[in-house]
Amino acid sequence: MSLGALSTCITQPPKNLVQRSSTHNRPLTTPNQNSVDKTNLVFRRKHNPIDPTVLWTSSIARRCRNGHLSEAATEFARMRIAGIEPNHITFTTLLSACADFPSDKTLYFGASIHSHLYKLGMIEDNVMLGTAIVDMYSKCKHVDLARMVFDDMTVKNSVSWNSMIDGYMRNGDVEDAIQLFGEMPYRDKISWTALIGGFVKRGHFEEALSWFREMQISGVEPDYVTIIAILTACANMGVLGLGIWIHRFALQRNLTNEVRVRNSLIDMYARCGCIDFAYQEFSKMEKRSRVSWNALIVGFAMNGRAEDALDHFSLMQKEGFEPDGVSFTGALTACSHAGLVDKGLQLCETMKKVHRISPRIEHFGCIVDLLSRAGRLEDAMQVIETMPMKPNEVVLGSLLAACRNHADISLAERLMTFLVDLDPDTDWNYVLLSNIYAVVERWDGVGKIRNKMKSLGIKKKPGFSAIEIDCCYHEFVAGDKSHPQTRNIYSMLEQLSLGFSLFGNAPTTFLEEFSDTEFAND
């Protein structure tokens, strides 16, 4: 779609976005008085009249800030009908609102504004408008149009470049983001954070850490947003040593006073298995948010400290914090790990009836896991069959694992219908069912599953182990020879194997012998 094609879009808001005004006799020469605060009214004195464009823009901005985009579009339409010319602030306000609440309707409205600005020739030289349009198209998942606008801008600043990079990362165009990053005339902390944060959001945690190292080499000081992104990467990878180093790094730069950094530290320590460190950070906080409580509750639950999780779930409410869906996920997880079936079911009812929170898929997953761990497999299956949304692999996986533990072949076979519909090309569901057959020595079933995988072209993905040494992350698969220290690793394994043998506990894993020629190039 070219800019020329965009110029054919309407310059008025689409009818399905504009709401009819309930007050038919209100004059169009002034904005809706309900949206103009008392401060604005004071300024409308005869001896000091305020620019009508400013009044209308203020009225539109108020609606945009409150997320009432339809009302903002209606007010904009009234402004145009009244003959009041909007300025670049008016257009930027509307475009930013379209970016903050992306949908097909807001994209259509944003494109119509872009068309009008294009006809007026206001985009090329106005960096604020150009950047707002780039951001709007990027967040509406039209990064190709965003790049077209970006390339046509004759004036760009760091915000323009950062918005385009963020747009690429947001839409998964990593290579284009890196290429554009390399073309930047000047890279500030926001540029680096946009790239690093983009990698974290896409789940490319190792790349995020690599680019953080490049940021340090370049001499650009990170801000607290960068630290949050890196701590998130450390949490997902489970690299405790690096997480501690980042913590110290943030302390030296007085970045840990930010509540969101503390929350990230709590989450990182909890997910790395150091729940006592997480609690220590929580205890130091002078000001806590609901996210702080949630991070600690979920941390306690995932580390097996169910009683602490439930105690803090109650304590957060006594402190005046209303629990949300995440809070209940943590509490339900704690009940599941502790085997508190009745308590978990009671919490679910409280969530729905008292707090008016509609259960999401993660809550149903907790209930399925709760019942599965308690051996109530049919009840768990009934939850899956009656839940209002399709179950995902996590929900189904917890029950399938329980089928293996209880050697329930018939229920596992029923579950396979859901699993094949969910993702017919994945390997883990077939492998798990094959293992269930093997547990009960149903070798015909094992062969049937393997033949089916072969006919579908599905291959089992090799599992890997990971370990962190001196803040470096190492991954291994069985028989791996790619590591630069392979010779030393296998030498140590031989020593361990010999040690076990001396104590009469010889390992069953076969240790492959290597010839000296394989290490000639080390």
Coordinates of C-alpha atoms in Angstrom, one line a residue:
M1 CA 0.0 0.0 0.0
S2 CA 1.6 3.3 -1.1
L3 CA 1.3 6.7 0.4
G4 CA -0.7 7.7 -2.7
A5 CA -3.2 5.0 -1.9
L6 CA -3.4 6.2 1.6
S7 CA -4.3 9.7 0.5
T8 CA -7.6 8.4 -0.8
C9 CA -8.7 7.6 2.7
I10 CA -11.4 9.7 4.2
T11 CA -10.3 12.8 6.2
Q12 CA -13.2 12.4 8.7
P13 CA -13.4 9.6 11.3
P14 CA -15.2 6.4 10.2
K15 CA -18.8 6.2 11.2
N16 CA -18.4 3.1 13.3
L17 CA -15.8 5.0 15.4
V18 CA -17.6 8.3 15.8
Q19 CA -20.4 8.4 18.4
R20 CA -23.4 10.5 18.1
S21 CA -23.7 13.4 20.5
S22 CA -26.5 13.1 23.0
T23 CA -26.8 16.9 23.1
H24 CA -28.2 18.1 19.7
N25 CA -28.5 21.7 20.6
R26 CA -24.9 22.2 21.8
P27 CA -23.1 24.8 19.6
L28 CA -20.3 23.4 17.5
T29 CA -18.1 26.5 18.0
T30 CA -17.0 25.3 21.4
P31 CA -15.9 21.9 22.6
N32 CA -17.9 19.7 24.9
Q33 CA -17.9 21.6 28.2
N34 CA -17.9 18.3 30.2
S35 CA -14.3 17.7 28.9
V36 CA -12.9 21.1 29.7
D37 CA -11.8 21.4 33.3
K38 CA -12.3 24.5 35.4
T39 CA -8.9 25.8 34.8
N40 CA -9.6 26.1 31.1
L41 CA -12.9 27.8 31.8
V42 CA -11.1 30.4 33.9
F43 CA -8.9 31.3 31.0
R44 CA -11.9 31.9 28.7
R45 CA -12.3 35.4 30.0
K46 CA -13.0 38.2 27.5
H47 CA -9.8 40.1 28.4
N48 CA -7.7 37.0 28.0
P49 CA -9.4 34.7 25.4
I50 CA -7.7 31.3 24.8
D51 CA -7.1 30.0 21.3
P52 CA -10.1 27.8 20.3
T53 CA -7.7 25.2 18.8
V54 CA -6.1 24.8 22.3
L55 CA -9.5 24.3 23.9
W56 CA -10.6 21.7 21.3
T57 CA -7.2 19.9 21.6
S58 CA -7.5 19.9 25.4
S59 CA -11.0 18.3 25.1
I60 CA -9.7 15.6 22.7
A61 CA -6.6 14.9 24.8
R62 CA -8.7 14.3 27.9
R63 CA -10.7 11.6 26.1
C64 CA -7.6 10.0 24.7
R65 CA -5.9 9.9 28.1
N66 CA -9.0 8.1 29.5
G67 CA -9.0 5.6 26.6
H68 CA -12.3 6.9 25.2
L69 CA -11.1 6.9 21.6
S70 CA -14.6 7.0 20.1
E71 CA -15.4 10.1 22.0
A72 CA -12.1 11.7 21.0
A73 CA -12.9 11.0 17.3
T74 CA -16.4 12.5 17.8
E75 CA -14.9 15.6 19.3
F76 CA -12.4 15.9 16.4
A77 CA -15.2 15.6 13.9
R78 CA -17.1 18.4 15.7
M79 CA -14.0 20.5 15.7
R80 CA -13.6 20.1 11.9
I81 CA -17.3 20.9 11.3
A82 CA -17.0 24.0 13.5
G83 CA -14.3 25.3 11.2
I84 CA -11.5 25.2 13.8
E85 CA -8.2 24.2 12.3
P86 CA -6.3 21.6 14.3
N87 CA -2.6 22.0 14.8
H88 CA 0.2 19.5 15.0
I89 CA -0.5 18.9 18.8
T90 CA -4.1 17.9 17.9
F91 CA -2.9 15.4 15.3
T92 CA -0.1 14.0 17.5
T93 CA -2.6 13.5 20.3
L94 CA -5.0 11.5 18.1
L95 CA -2.2 9.5 16.5
S96 CA -0.7 8.6 19.9
A97 CA -4.1 7.4 21.1
C98 CA -4.4 5.2 18.0
A99 CA -1.0 3.7 18.8
D100 CA -1.9 3.1 22.5
F101 CA -5.2 1.3 21.6
P102 CA -4.4 -0.5 18.3
S103 CA -7.3 -2.1 16.4
D104 CA -8.7 -2.2 12.9
K105 CA -10.9 0.8 13.6
T106 CA -8.1 2.9 15.1
L107 CA -5.8 1.9 12.2
Y108 CA -8.4 3.2 9.8
F109 CA -8.8 6.4 11.7
G110 CA -5.1 6.9 12.0
A111 CA -4.6 6.2 8.3
S112 CA -7.2 8.9 7.5
I113 CA -5.3 11.4 9.7
H114 CA -2.1 10.4 7.9
S115 CA -3.8 11.0 4.6
H116 CA -4.9 14.5 5.6
L117 CA -1.4 15.4 6.8
Y118 CA 0.1 14.0 3.7
K119 CA -2.0 16.2 1.6
L120 CA -1.1 19.2 3.7
G121 CA 2.6 18.3 3.4
M122 CA 3.0 18.5 7.2
I123 CA 4.9 15.2 7.7
E124 CA 8.2 15.6 6.0
D125 CA 9.4 18.6 8.0
N126 CA 7.5 18.0 11.3
V127 CA 9.5 15.4 13.2
M128 CA 6.8 15.1 15.9
L129 CA 4.1 14.2 13.5
G130 CA 6.3 11.9 11.5
T131 CA 7.4 10.0 14.6
A132 CA 3.8 9.7 15.8
I133 CA 2.7 8.2 12.5
V134 CA 5.7 5.7 12.5
D135 CA 4.7 4.7 16.1
M136 CA 1.1 4.3 15.2
Y137 CA 1.7 2.0 12.2
S138 CA 4.2 0.0 14.1
K139 CA 1.9 -0.7 17.0
C140 CA -0.9 -1.5 14.6
K141 CA 1.3 -4.2 13.0
H142 CA 2.0 -2.4 9.7
V143 CA 5.7 -1.9 10.1
D144 CA 6.2 -1.7 6.3
L145 CA 4.0 1.5 6.3
A146 CA 5.9 2.8 9.3
R147 CA 9.2 2.3 7.4
M148 CA 7.8 4.1 4.4
V149 CA 6.9 7.1 6.5
F150 CA 10.2 7.0 8.3
D151 CA 12.2 7.0 5.0
D152 CA 10.1 10.0 3.7
M153 CA 10.9 12.1 6.8
T154 CA 13.5 14.7 5.9
V155 CA 14.1 15.6 9.6
K156 CA 14.6 12.8 12.1
N157 CA 15.7 12.8 15.7
S158 CA 16.7 10.1 18.1
V159 CA 13.0 9.5 19.0
S160 CA 12.2 8.8 15.3
W161 CA 15.0 6.2 15.1
N162 CA 14.1 4.6 18.4
S163 CA 10.5 4.4 17.4
M164 CA 11.3 2.6 14.2
I165 CA 13.7 0.2 15.9
D166 CA 11.1 -0.6 18.6
G167 CA 8.5 -1.1 15.8
Y168 CA 10.8 -3.7 14.1
M169 CA 11.4 -5.5 17.3
R170 CA 7.7 -5.4 18.3
N171 CA 6.8 -7.0 15.0
G172 CA 9.6 -9.6 15.1
D173 CA 11.7 -8.1 12.3
V174 CA 15.0 -8.6 14.3
E175 CA 17.4 -8.4 11.3
D176 CA 15.9 -5.1 10.1
A177 CA 16.0 -3.7 13.6
I178 CA 19.7 -4.6 13.9
Q179 CA 20.5 -3.1 10.5
L180 CA 18.7 0.1 11.2
F181 CA 20.4 0.3 14.6
G182 CA 23.8 0.1 12.8
E183 CA 22.8 3.0 10.5
M184 CA 21.9 5.3 13.4
P185 CA 24.1 8.4 13.5
Y186 CA 23.9 8.5 17.3
R187 CA 22.9 5.8 19.7
D188 CA 21.6 6.8 23.2
K189 CA 20.5 4.6 26.1
I190 CA 17.0 4.6 24.7
S191 CA 18.2 3.2 21.4
W192 CA 20.1 0.4 23.1
T193 CA 17.2 -0.3 25.5
A194 CA 14.8 -0.6 22.6
L195 CA 16.9 -3.2 21.0
I196 CA 17.7 -5.1 24.2
G197 CA 14.1 -4.9 25.4
G198 CA 12.9 -6.2 22.0
F199 CA 15.1 -9.2 22.3
V200 CA 13.7 -9.9 25.7
K201 CA 10.1 -9.6 24.6
R202 CA 10.8 -12.0 21.7
G203 CA 12.3 -14.5 24.1
H204 CA 15.9 -14.1 22.7
F205 CA 17.5 -13.8 26.1
E206 CA 21.0 -14.7 25.2
E207 CA 21.0 -12.1 22.4
A208 CA 19.7 -9.5 24.9
L209 CA 22.6 -10.2 27.2
S210 CA 25.1 -10.1 24.3
W211 CA 23.8 -6.7 23.2
F212 CA 24.0 -5.4 26.8
R213 CA 27.7 -6.3 26.8
E214 CA 28.0 -4.3 23.6
M215 CA 26.3 -1.4 25.2
Q216 CA 28.8 -1.4 28.0
I217 CA 31.7 -1.6 25.6
S218 CA 30.3 1.4 23.8
G219 CA 30.4 3.5 27.0
V220 CA 26.6 4.2 27.1
E221 CA 25.2 4.1 30.6
P222 CA 22.0 2.1 31.0
D223 CA 18.9 3.4 32.8
Y224 CA 16.5 1.5 35.0
V225 CA 14.5 0.4 32.0
T226 CA 17.6 -1.4 30.6
I227 CA 18.3 -3.0 34.0
I228 CA 14.7 -4.3 34.2
A229 CA 15.1 -5.9 30.7
I230 CA 18.4 -7.5 31.6
L231 CA 17.0 -8.8 34.9
T232 CA 14.1 -10.3 33.0
A233 CA 16.5 -12.1 30.7
C234 CA 18.5 -13.4 33.7
A235 CA 15.3 -14.7 35.4
N236 CA 14.2 -16.5 32.3
M237 CA 17.6 -18.1 31.8
G238 CA 18.1 -18.9 35.4
V239 CA 21.6 -17.3 35.5
L240 CA 21.9 -16.4 39.1
G241 CA 25.6 -15.3 39.0
L242 CA 24.9 -12.8 36.3
G243 CA 21.8 -11.6 38.0
I244 CA 23.7 -10.9 41.2
W245 CA 26.3 -9.0 39.1
I246 CA 23.5 -6.9 37.5
H247 CA 22.1 -6.2 41.0
R248 CA 25.5 -4.9 42.2
F249 CA 25.8 -2.9 38.9
A250 CA 22.5 -1.3 39.6
L251 CA 23.4 -0.6 43.2
Q252 CA 26.5 1.3 42.2
R253 CA 24.4 3.5 40.0
N254 CA 21.6 4.1 42.5
L255 CA 19.1 2.4 40.2
T256 CA 17.6 0.1 42.7
N257 CA 15.4 2.8 44.4
E258 CA 13.0 2.5 41.5
V259 CA 10.1 0.2 42.6
R260 CA 10.0 -1.6 39.2
V261 CA 13.7 -2.5 39.5
R262 CA 13.1 -4.0 43.0
N263 CA 10.2 -5.9 41.6
S264 CA 12.4 -7.3 38.9
L265 CA 15.0 -8.3 41.4
I266 CA 12.4 -10.2 43.5
D267 CA 11.3 -12.0 40.4
M268 CA 14.8 -12.8 39.3
Y269 CA 15.9 -14.2 42.6
A270 CA 12.7 -16.2 43.0
R271 CA 13.0 -17.8 39.5
C272 CA 16.7 -18.6 40.1
G273 CA 15.7 -20.5 43.3
C274 CA 17.0 -17.9 45.8
I275 CA 13.7 -17.1 47.4
D276 CA 15.4 -15.9 50.6
F277 CA 17.2 -13.2 48.5
A278 CA 13.9 -12.3 46.9
Y279 CA 12.3 -11.9 50.4
Q280 CA 15.3 -9.8 51.5
E281 CA 14.7 -7.4 48.6
F282 CA 11.0 -7.3 49.4
S283 CA 11.7 -6.5 53.0
K284 CA 13.9 -3.6 52.1
M285 CA 11.3 -1.8 50.0
E286 CA 9.9 1.4 51.6
K287 CA 7.1 1.5 49.0
R288 CA 5.6 -1.6 47.5
S289 CA 3.1 -2.0 44.6
R290 CA 0.8 -4.9 43.9
V291 CA 3.4 -6.2 41.5
S292 CA 5.8 -6.4 44.4
W293 CA 3.4 -8.6 46.4
N294 CA 2.6 -10.7 43.4
A295 CA 6.3 -11.4 42.6
L296 CA 6.9 -12.6 46.1
I297 CA 3.7 -14.7 46.3
V298 CA 4.4 -16.4 43.0
G299 CA 8.1 -16.8 44.0
F300 CA 7.1 -18.5 47.3
A301 CA 4.7 -20.8 45.4
M302 CA 7.1 -21.9 42.7
N303 CA 9.8 -22.6 45.3
G304 CA 7.6 -24.9 47.3
R305 CA 6.9 -22.6 50.2
A306 CA 3.1 -22.8 50.0
E307 CA 2.4 -21.6 53.5
D308 CA 4.5 -18.5 53.1
A309 CA 2.8 -17.8 49.7
L310 CA -0.7 -18.1 51.3
D311 CA 0.3 -16.0 54.3
H312 CA 1.5 -13.2 52.1
F313 CA -1.6 -13.5 50.0
S314 CA -3.6 -12.7 53.1
L315 CA -1.2 -10.1 54.3
M316 CA -1.3 -8.1 51.0
Q317 CA -5.0 -7.7 51.5
K318 CA -4.6 -6.6 55.1
E319 CA -2.2 -4.0 53.7
G320 CA -4.9 -2.6 51.5
F321 CA -3.9 -4.2 48.2
E322 CA -6.7 -5.8 46.1
P323 CA -5.5 -9.1 44.7
D324 CA -5.7 -9.5 40.9
G325 CA -5.4 -12.5 38.6
V326 CA -1.7 -12.9 39.1
S327 CA -2.2 -12.9 42.9
F328 CA -4.7 -15.7 42.6
T329 CA -2.4 -17.6 40.2
G330 CA 0.3 -17.6 42.9
A331 CA -2.1 -18.6 45.6
L332 CA -3.6 -21.5 43.5
T333 CA -0.1 -22.7 42.6
A334 CA 0.8 -22.8 46.3
C335 CA -2.4 -24.9 47.0
S336 CA -1.4 -27.2 44.2
H337 CA 2.1 -27.8 45.4
A338 CA 0.9 -28.3 49.0
G339 CA -2.0 -30.6 48.1
L340 CA -4.6 -28.2 49.5
V341 CA -7.4 -29.2 47.1
D342 CA -10.4 -27.7 49.1
K343 CA -8.5 -24.5 49.8
G344 CA -7.6 -24.1 46.2
L345 CA -11.2 -24.7 45.0
Q346 CA -12.4 -22.2 47.7
L347 CA -10.0 -19.6 46.4
C348 CA -11.2 -20.0 42.9
E349 CA -14.8 -19.4 44.0
T350 CA -13.7 -16.4 46.0
M351 CA -11.9 -15.0 43.0
K352 CA -15.1 -15.2 40.9
K353 CA -17.8 -14.3 43.3
V354 CA -16.1 -11.8 45.7
H355 CA -13.4 -10.2 43.6
R356 CA -15.4 -10.4 40.3
I357 CA -12.3 -11.8 38.4
S358 CA -13.1 -14.0 35.5
P359 CA -10.8 -17.0 35.5
R360 CA -8.2 -17.0 32.7
I361 CA -6.5 -20.0 31.2
E362 CA -3.7 -19.9 33.8
H363 CA -6.3 -20.2 36.6
F364 CA -7.9 -23.2 34.9
G365 CA -4.4 -24.6 34.5
C366 CA -3.8 -24.3 38.2
I367 CA -7.1 -26.1 39.0
V368 CA -6.2 -28.9 36.6
D369 CA -2.8 -29.3 38.1
L370 CA -4.3 -29.1 41.6
L371 CA -6.7 -32.0 40.9
S372 CA -4.1 -33.9 38.9
R373 CA -1.6 -33.9 41.7
A374 CA -4.3 -35.1 44.1
G375 CA -5.1 -38.0 41.8
R376 CA -8.5 -36.7 40.8
L377 CA -7.8 -37.2 37.1
E378 CA -11.5 -37.4 35.9
D379 CA -12.3 -34.2 37.7
A380 CA -9.4 -32.5 36.1
M381 CA -10.5 -33.8 32.7
Q382 CA -14.0 -32.4 33.4
V383 CA -12.5 -29.0 34.0
I384 CA -10.7 -29.2 30.6
E385 CA -13.8 -30.2 28.8
T386 CA -16.0 -27.5 30.3
M387 CA -13.6 -24.5 30.4
P388 CA -14.7 -21.6 28.2
M389 CA -11.5 -21.5 26.1
K390 CA -9.4 -24.1 24.3
P391 CA -6.8 -25.6 26.7
N392 CA -3.1 -25.0 25.9
E393 CA -0.2 -27.3 26.1
V394 CA 0.5 -26.4 29.7
V395 CA -3.0 -27.3 30.9
L396 CA -3.0 -30.5 28.9
G397 CA 0.6 -31.4 29.8
S398 CA 0.0 -31.3 33.6
L399 CA -2.9 -33.8 33.3
L400 CA -0.9 -36.0 30.8
A401 CA 2.0 -36.1 33.2
A402 CA -0.4 -37.2 36.0
C403 CA -1.7 -39.9 33.6
R404 CA 1.9 -41.2 33.4
N405 CA 2.3 -41.1 37.2
H406 CA -1.0 -43.1 37.7
A407 CA -0.5 -45.3 34.6
D408 CA -3.9 -44.2 33.2
I409 CA -3.7 -45.1 29.6
S410 CA -7.4 -44.6 28.6
L411 CA -7.4 -41.0 29.9
A412 CA -4.1 -40.3 28.2
E413 CA -5.5 -41.5 24.9
R414 CA -8.5 -39.2 25.3
L415 CA -6.2 -36.3 26.0
M416 CA -4.3 -36.9 22.7
T417 CA -7.4 -35.7 20.8
F418 CA -7.0 -32.3 22.4
L419 CA -3.2 -32.3 21.9
V420 CA -3.3 -33.2 18.2
D421 CA -5.9 -30.5 17.6
L422 CA -3.7 -28.0 19.5
D423 CA -0.5 -28.6 17.6
P424 CA -0.3 -31.7 15.4
D425 CA 3.4 -31.1 14.5
T426 CA 4.8 -31.0 18.0
D427 CA 6.8 -33.9 19.4
W428 CA 6.5 -33.8 23.2
N429 CA 2.9 -35.0 23.4
Y430 CA 3.7 -38.2 21.3
V431 CA 6.8 -38.8 23.3
L432 CA 5.0 -38.5 26.6
L433 CA 2.2 -40.8 25.5
S434 CA 4.9 -43.3 24.3
N435 CA 6.5 -43.1 27.8
I436 CA 3.1 -43.8 29.4
Y437 CA 2.8 -46.9 27.3
A438 CA 6.3 -48.0 28.2
V439 CA 5.5 -47.6 32.0
V440 CA 2.8 -50.2 31.7
E441 CA 4.8 -52.3 29.2
R442 CA 2.4 -51.7 26.3
W443 CA 5.1 -52.1 23.7
D444 CA 2.6 -52.3 20.9
G445 CA 1.4 -48.8 21.9
V446 CA 5.0 -47.6 21.9
G447 CA 5.6 -48.9 18.4
K448 CA 2.3 -47.4 17.2
I449 CA 3.2 -43.9 18.5
R450 CA 6.7 -44.1 16.9
N451 CA 5.3 -45.2 13.6
K452 CA 2.8 -42.4 13.7
M453 CA 5.5 -39.9 14.4
K454 CA 7.5 -41.3 11.5
S455 CA 4.6 -41.1 9.1
L456 CA 3.9 -37.5 10.1
G457 CA 7.6 -36.5 9.7
I458 CA 7.9 -35.6 13.4
K459 CA 11.3 -36.0 15.0
K460 CA 12.0 -35.9 18.7
K461 CA 13.9 -32.7 19.6
P462 CA 16.9 -33.5 21.7
G463 CA 16.7 -32.2 25.2
F464 CA 19.6 -30.1 26.6
S465 CA 21.1 -29.3 29.9
A466 CA 22.4 -25.9 30.9
I467 CA 24.8 -24.6 33.5
E468 CA 26.1 -21.2 34.5
I469 CA 29.8 -20.8 35.3
D470 CA 31.4 -17.5 36.0
C471 CA 28.4 -15.6 34.6
C472 CA 28.6 -17.6 31.3
Y473 CA 25.7 -19.8 30.1
H474 CA 26.6 -23.2 28.7
E475 CA 24.2 -25.6 27.0
F476 CA 24.8 -29.3 26.3
V477 CA 23.0 -32.2 24.5
A478 CA 23.8 -35.9 24.8
G479 CA 27.2 -36.7 23.2
D480 CA 27.8 -33.0 22.5
K481 CA 31.3 -32.3 21.1
S482 CA 30.9 -28.6 20.1
H483 CA 31.9 -27.0 23.4
P484 CA 35.4 -25.4 23.2
Q485 CA 36.4 -27.2 26.4
T486 CA 35.0 -30.6 25.4
R487 CA 38.3 -32.4 26.2
N488 CA 38.3 -31.1 29.8
I489 CA 34.6 -31.8 30.3
Y490 CA 34.9 -35.4 29.2
S491 CA 38.1 -35.9 31.2
M492 CA 36.3 -34.7 34.3
L493 CA 33.3 -37.1 33.5
E494 CA 35.8 -40.0 33.2
Q495 CA 37.2 -39.1 36.7
L496 CA 33.7 -38.9 38.1
S497 CA 32.8 -42.2 36.5
L498 CA 35.9 -43.8 38.0
G499 CA 35.1 -42.4 41.4
F500 CA 31.6 -43.8 41.3
S501 CA 33.0 -47.2 40.2
L502 CA 35.3 -47.4 43.2
F503 CA 32.3 -47.0 45.5
G504 CA 30.4 -49.7 43.6
N505 CA 28.0 -47.3 41.9
A506 CA 29.0 -47.4 38.3
P507 CA 27.0 -45.0 36.1
T508 CA 24.8 -46.6 33.4
T509 CA 25.3 -43.8 30.9
F510 CA 27.8 -44.7 28.2
L511 CA 30.8 -42.4 28.0
E512 CA 32.0 -42.1 24.4
E513 CA 35.8 -42.3 24.0
F514 CA 37.5 -39.6 22.0
S515 CA 40.7 -40.0 20.1
D516 CA 43.5 -37.5 20.5
T517 CA 43.1 -36.4 16.9
E518 CA 39.7 -34.9 17.7
F519 CA 41.5 -32.4 19.9
A520 CA 44.4 -31.7 17.6
N521 CA 42.9 -28.3 16.8
D522 CA 42.0 -27.3 20.4

